[in-house]
C-alpha cells in the first residue's frame, strides 16, 4: 500500500492488479538464488514447462551462462547437487537463476544484491545482462555495490531508510557527498 500518490504499471493502478497478474509482470533475482536438486534445464524452466530447449538456451545465453553449461560433461542435463549446489560457482548459480527469470520474460525484473558475493568476472557478466535488459524491461537494482548501478537511468541514494538524493551517477558524484564518499571507498 502506498502512503501518498499512486503507483501505475502500464497506466493501471497497482491496487487494481490481481496477485496472479503481479506474478506474471514481476520477477526477482535474489542475492542467494534457490536451485533444486535437478538438472540445470529443469532449474531454468521451473514454471515454464512448455519451454523448448531453444528458448531455455536463449535465456541462458542472455544470462551469460550458456557457454559454462555447454562445457559441463552433461551440459543442460547436469544435475545440481543437493541444496548446496557445490558443483557450481556462486556466479554460475546466480546466472542460472537469472536465466530462469529471463525465460519468464516478465516486464519488471528486480535484482536484489545479485552481485554481492560474485567475483569480478561474474559481476561483469551479470552487469552486462542487466544493462542489456534496460531497453526492453523495467529493471530495478538494489545494491550496495555502486559499480553495479552506475549506468542506471535513475539512482536513489538511501541512508537509514530515507532517500537522501536521486539522479544519474554523474549528477550524484557532483551533488551528493554521501554517494560520492561511498563510490570513492568502493573504487579505492
CSV table of C-alpha atoms in Angstrom, one decimal:
chain,number,residue,atom,x,y,z
A,1,UNK,CA,0.0,0.0,0.0
A,2,UNK,CA,1.3,3.4,-0.9
A,3,UNK,CA,1.2,6.3,1.7
A,4,UNK,CA,1.0,9.0,-0.9
A,5,UNK,CA,0.3,9.2,-4.6
A,6,UNK,CA,-0.2,6.2,-6.9
A,7,UNK,CA,1.9,3.5,-8.5
A,8,UNK,CA,1.0,2.7,-12.0
A,9,UNK,CA,2.1,-0.2,-14.3
A,10,UNK,CA,1.2,0.5,-17.9
A,11,UNK,CA,-1.3,3.1,-16.7
A,12,UNK,CA,-3.1,0.7,-14.3
A,13,UNK,CA,-3.1,1.4,-10.6
A,14,UNK,CA,-1.4,-1.4,-8.7
A,15,UNK,CA,-4.4,-1.6,-6.4
A,16,UNK,CA,-6.4,-2.8,-9.4
A,17,UNK,CA,-4.0,-5.5,-10.4
A,18,UNK,CA,-4.6,-9.1,-9.2
A,19,UNK,CA,-1.9,-11.1,-7.4
A,20,UNK,CA,-1.9,-13.5,-10.3
A,21,UNK,CA,-1.2,-10.6,-12.7
A,22,UNK,CA,1.6,-9.4,-10.4
A,23,UNK,CA,3.3,-12.8,-10.7
A,24,UNK,CA,3.2,-12.5,-14.5
A,25,UNK,CA,4.5,-8.9,-14.5
A,26,UNK,CA,7.3,-9.0,-11.9
A,27,UNK,CA,10.1,-11.4,-11.1
A,28,UNK,CA,13.1,-11.1,-8.8
A,29,UNK,CA,16.6,-12.4,-8.9
A,30,UNK,CA,17.7,-12.8,-5.3
A,31,UNK,CA,21.1,-12.5,-3.6
A,32,UNK,CA,21.1,-16.2,-2.8
A,33,UNK,CA,19.2,-17.9,-5.6
A,34,UNK,CA,17.4,-21.1,-4.8
A,35,UNK,CA,18.3,-24.0,-7.1
A,36,UNK,CA,16.9,-27.5,-6.8
A,37,UNK,CA,18.4,-31.0,-7.0
A,38,UNK,CA,17.5,-31.5,-10.6
A,39,UNK,CA,19.1,-30.7,-14.0
A,40,UNK,CA,20.1,-27.2,-15.0
A,41,UNK,CA,17.5,-27.4,-17.7
A,42,UNK,CA,14.8,-28.1,-15.2
A,43,UNK,CA,16.0,-25.4,-12.8
A,44,UNK,CA,15.9,-22.8,-15.6
A,45,UNK,CA,12.5,-23.9,-16.8
A,46,UNK,CA,10.7,-24.0,-13.5
A,47,UNK,CA,7.2,-22.6,-14.0
A,48,UNK,CA,7.7,-22.7,-17.8
A,49,UNK,CA,7.1,-26.4,-18.5
A,50,UNK,CA,6.3,-25.7,-22.2
A,51,UNK,CA,9.6,-24.0,-22.9
A,52,UNK,CA,11.7,-25.6,-25.7
A,53,UNK,CA,15.4,-26.3,-25.3
A,54,UNK,CA,15.9,-23.4,-27.8
A,55,UNK,CA,14.1,-21.0,-25.5
A,56,UNK,CA,16.0,-22.2,-22.5
A,57,UNK,CA,19.3,-21.9,-24.2
A,58,UNK,CA,18.4,-18.4,-25.4
A,59,UNK,CA,17.6,-17.4,-21.9
A,60,UNK,CA,20.9,-18.9,-20.7
A,61,UNK,CA,22.8,-17.0,-23.5
A,62,UNK,CA,21.2,-13.8,-22.4
A,63,UNK,CA,22.3,-14.6,-18.8
A,64,UNK,CA,25.8,-15.3,-20.0
A,65,UNK,CA,25.7,-18.9,-18.6
A,66,UNK,CA,25.2,-21.0,-21.8
A,67,UNK,CA,29.0,-21.4,-22.5
A,68,UNK,CA,29.6,-22.6,-18.9
A,69,UNK,CA,26.8,-25.1,-19.2
A,70,UNK,CA,27.9,-26.4,-22.5
A,71,UNK,CA,31.4,-27.0,-21.1
A,72,UNK,CA,30.0,-29.3,-18.4
A,73,UNK,CA,30.1,-33.0,-19.2
A,74,UNK,CA,26.3,-33.4,-19.1
A,75,UNK,CA,25.5,-29.9,-20.4
A,76,UNK,CA,22.0,-28.9,-19.6
A,77,UNK,CA,21.3,-32.3,-18.1
A,78,UNK,CA,23.9,-31.7,-15.4
A,79,UNK,CA,22.3,-32.3,-12.0
A,80,UNK,CA,22.7,-29.6,-9.4
A,81,UNK,CA,23.8,-31.2,-6.2
A,82,UNK,CA,21.5,-31.2,-3.1
A,83,UNK,CA,20.7,-27.7,-2.0
A,84,UNK,CA,24.3,-26.5,-1.7
A,85,UNK,CA,25.0,-26.6,-5.4
A,86,UNK,CA,28.6,-27.4,-4.8
A,87,UNK,CA,29.2,-28.3,-8.4
A,88,UNK,CA,28.6,-24.7,-9.4
A,89,UNK,CA,30.3,-21.4,-8.5
A,90,UNK,CA,28.3,-18.7,-6.9
A,91,UNK,CA,28.4,-16.8,-10.2
A,92,UNK,CA,27.1,-19.7,-12.1
A,93,UNK,CA,24.2,-20.2,-9.7
A,94,UNK,CA,23.4,-16.5,-10.0
A,95,UNK,CA,23.4,-16.7,-13.8
A,96,UNK,CA,21.2,-19.8,-13.8
A,97,UNK,CA,18.7,-18.1,-11.6
A,98,UNK,CA,18.9,-15.1,-13.9
A,99,UNK,CA,18.2,-17.3,-16.9
A,100,UNK,CA,15.1,-18.7,-15.1
A,101,UNK,CA,13.8,-15.1,-14.7
A,102,UNK,CA,14.6,-14.2,-18.4
A,103,UNK,CA,12.8,-17.3,-19.6
A,104,UNK,CA,9.6,-16.0,-17.8
A,105,UNK,CA,10.0,-12.7,-19.7
A,106,UNK,CA,8.4,-10.5,-17.1
A,107,UNK,CA,8.1,-6.8,-17.8
A,108,UNK,CA,9.6,-5.8,-14.4
A,109,UNK,CA,12.7,-7.5,-13.0
A,110,UNK,CA,14.0,-6.8,-9.5
A,111,UNK,CA,17.7,-7.6,-8.8
A,112,UNK,CA,18.3,-7.8,-5.1
A,113,UNK,CA,22.0,-7.6,-4.3
A,114,UNK,CA,22.8,-10.0,-7.1
A,115,UNK,CA,26.5,-9.1,-7.3
A,116,UNK,CA,27.3,-9.0,-3.6
A,117,UNK,CA,29.0,-12.4,-3.5
A,118,UNK,CA,30.4,-12.5,-7.0
A,119,UNK,CA,33.9,-12.4,-8.3
A,120,UNK,CA,34.8,-9.6,-10.7
A,121,UNK,CA,34.3,-11.7,-13.9
A,122,UNK,CA,30.9,-13.0,-12.8
A,123,UNK,CA,29.9,-9.5,-11.6
A,124,UNK,CA,30.7,-8.1,-15.1
A,125,UNK,CA,28.7,-10.8,-16.8
A,126,UNK,CA,25.6,-10.1,-14.6
A,127,UNK,CA,26.0,-6.3,-15.1
A,128,UNK,CA,26.2,-6.8,-18.8
A,129,UNK,CA,22.9,-8.7,-18.7
A,130,UNK,CA,21.2,-6.1,-16.5
A,131,UNK,CA,22.3,-3.3,-18.9
A,132,UNK,CA,21.1,-5.3,-22.0
A,133,UNK,CA,17.7,-5.6,-20.4
A,134,UNK,CA,17.1,-1.9,-19.8
A,135,UNK,CA,15.8,-1.3,-23.3
A,136,UNK,CA,13.1,-4.0,-23.1
A,137,UNK,CA,12.2,-4.3,-19.4
A,138,UNK,CA,11.8,-2.2,-16.3
A,139,UNK,CA,14.8,-3.1,-14.2
A,140,UNK,CA,15.1,-2.3,-10.5
A,141,UNK,CA,18.5,-3.0,-8.9
A,142,UNK,CA,19.1,-2.9,-5.2
A,143,UNK,CA,22.8,-2.9,-4.4
A,144,UNK,CA,25.5,-1.7,-2.0
A,145,UNK,CA,28.0,-2.1,-4.8
A,146,UNK,CA,27.8,1.1,-6.7
A,147,UNK,CA,29.6,-0.3,-9.7
A,148,UNK,CA,26.5,-2.4,-10.3
A,149,UNK,CA,24.3,0.7,-10.7
A,150,UNK,CA,26.4,3.5,-12.2
A,151,UNK,CA,24.8,3.0,-15.7
A,152,UNK,CA,21.3,3.3,-14.3
A,153,UNK,CA,18.8,5.8,-15.6
A,154,UNK,CA,17.9,6.9,-12.1
A,155,UNK,CA,19.7,6.1,-8.8
A,156,UNK,CA,18.1,6.6,-5.4
A,157,UNK,CA,20.5,7.0,-2.6
A,158,UNK,CA,19.3,5.9,0.8
A,159,UNK,CA,20.7,6.5,4.2
A,160,UNK,CA,19.0,4.9,7.3
A,161,UNK,CA,15.9,4.0,5.2
A,162,UNK,CA,15.4,7.5,3.8
A,163,UNK,CA,16.0,8.7,0.3
A,164,UNK,CA,18.7,11.4,0.5
A,165,UNK,CA,19.1,12.1,-3.2
A,166,UNK,CA,18.5,10.7,-6.7
A,167,UNK,CA,19.7,11.2,-10.2
A,168,UNK,CA,22.3,9.8,-12.6
A,169,UNK,CA,25.7,8.8,-11.4
A,170,UNK,CA,27.4,11.9,-12.8
A,171,UNK,CA,24.8,14.2,-11.0
A,172,UNK,CA,25.2,12.3,-7.7
A,173,UNK,CA,29.0,12.5,-7.9
A,174,UNK,CA,28.8,16.3,-8.2
A,175,UNK,CA,25.8,16.9,-5.8
A,176,UNK,CA,25.6,14.2,-3.2
A,177,UNK,CA,28.5,14.0,-0.8
A,178,UNK,CA,27.2,10.7,0.8
A,179,UNK,CA,27.1,9.0,-2.6
A,180,UNK,CA,30.5,10.3,-3.7
A,181,UNK,CA,32.1,9.1,-0.4
A,182,UNK,CA,30.6,5.6,-0.9
A,183,UNK,CA,31.8,5.5,-4.5
A,184,UNK,CA,35.3,6.6,-3.7
A,185,UNK,CA,35.6,4.0,-1.0
A,186,UNK,CA,34.4,1.3,-3.3
A,187,UNK,CA,36.8,2.0,-6.2
A,188,UNK,CA,39.8,2.7,-3.9
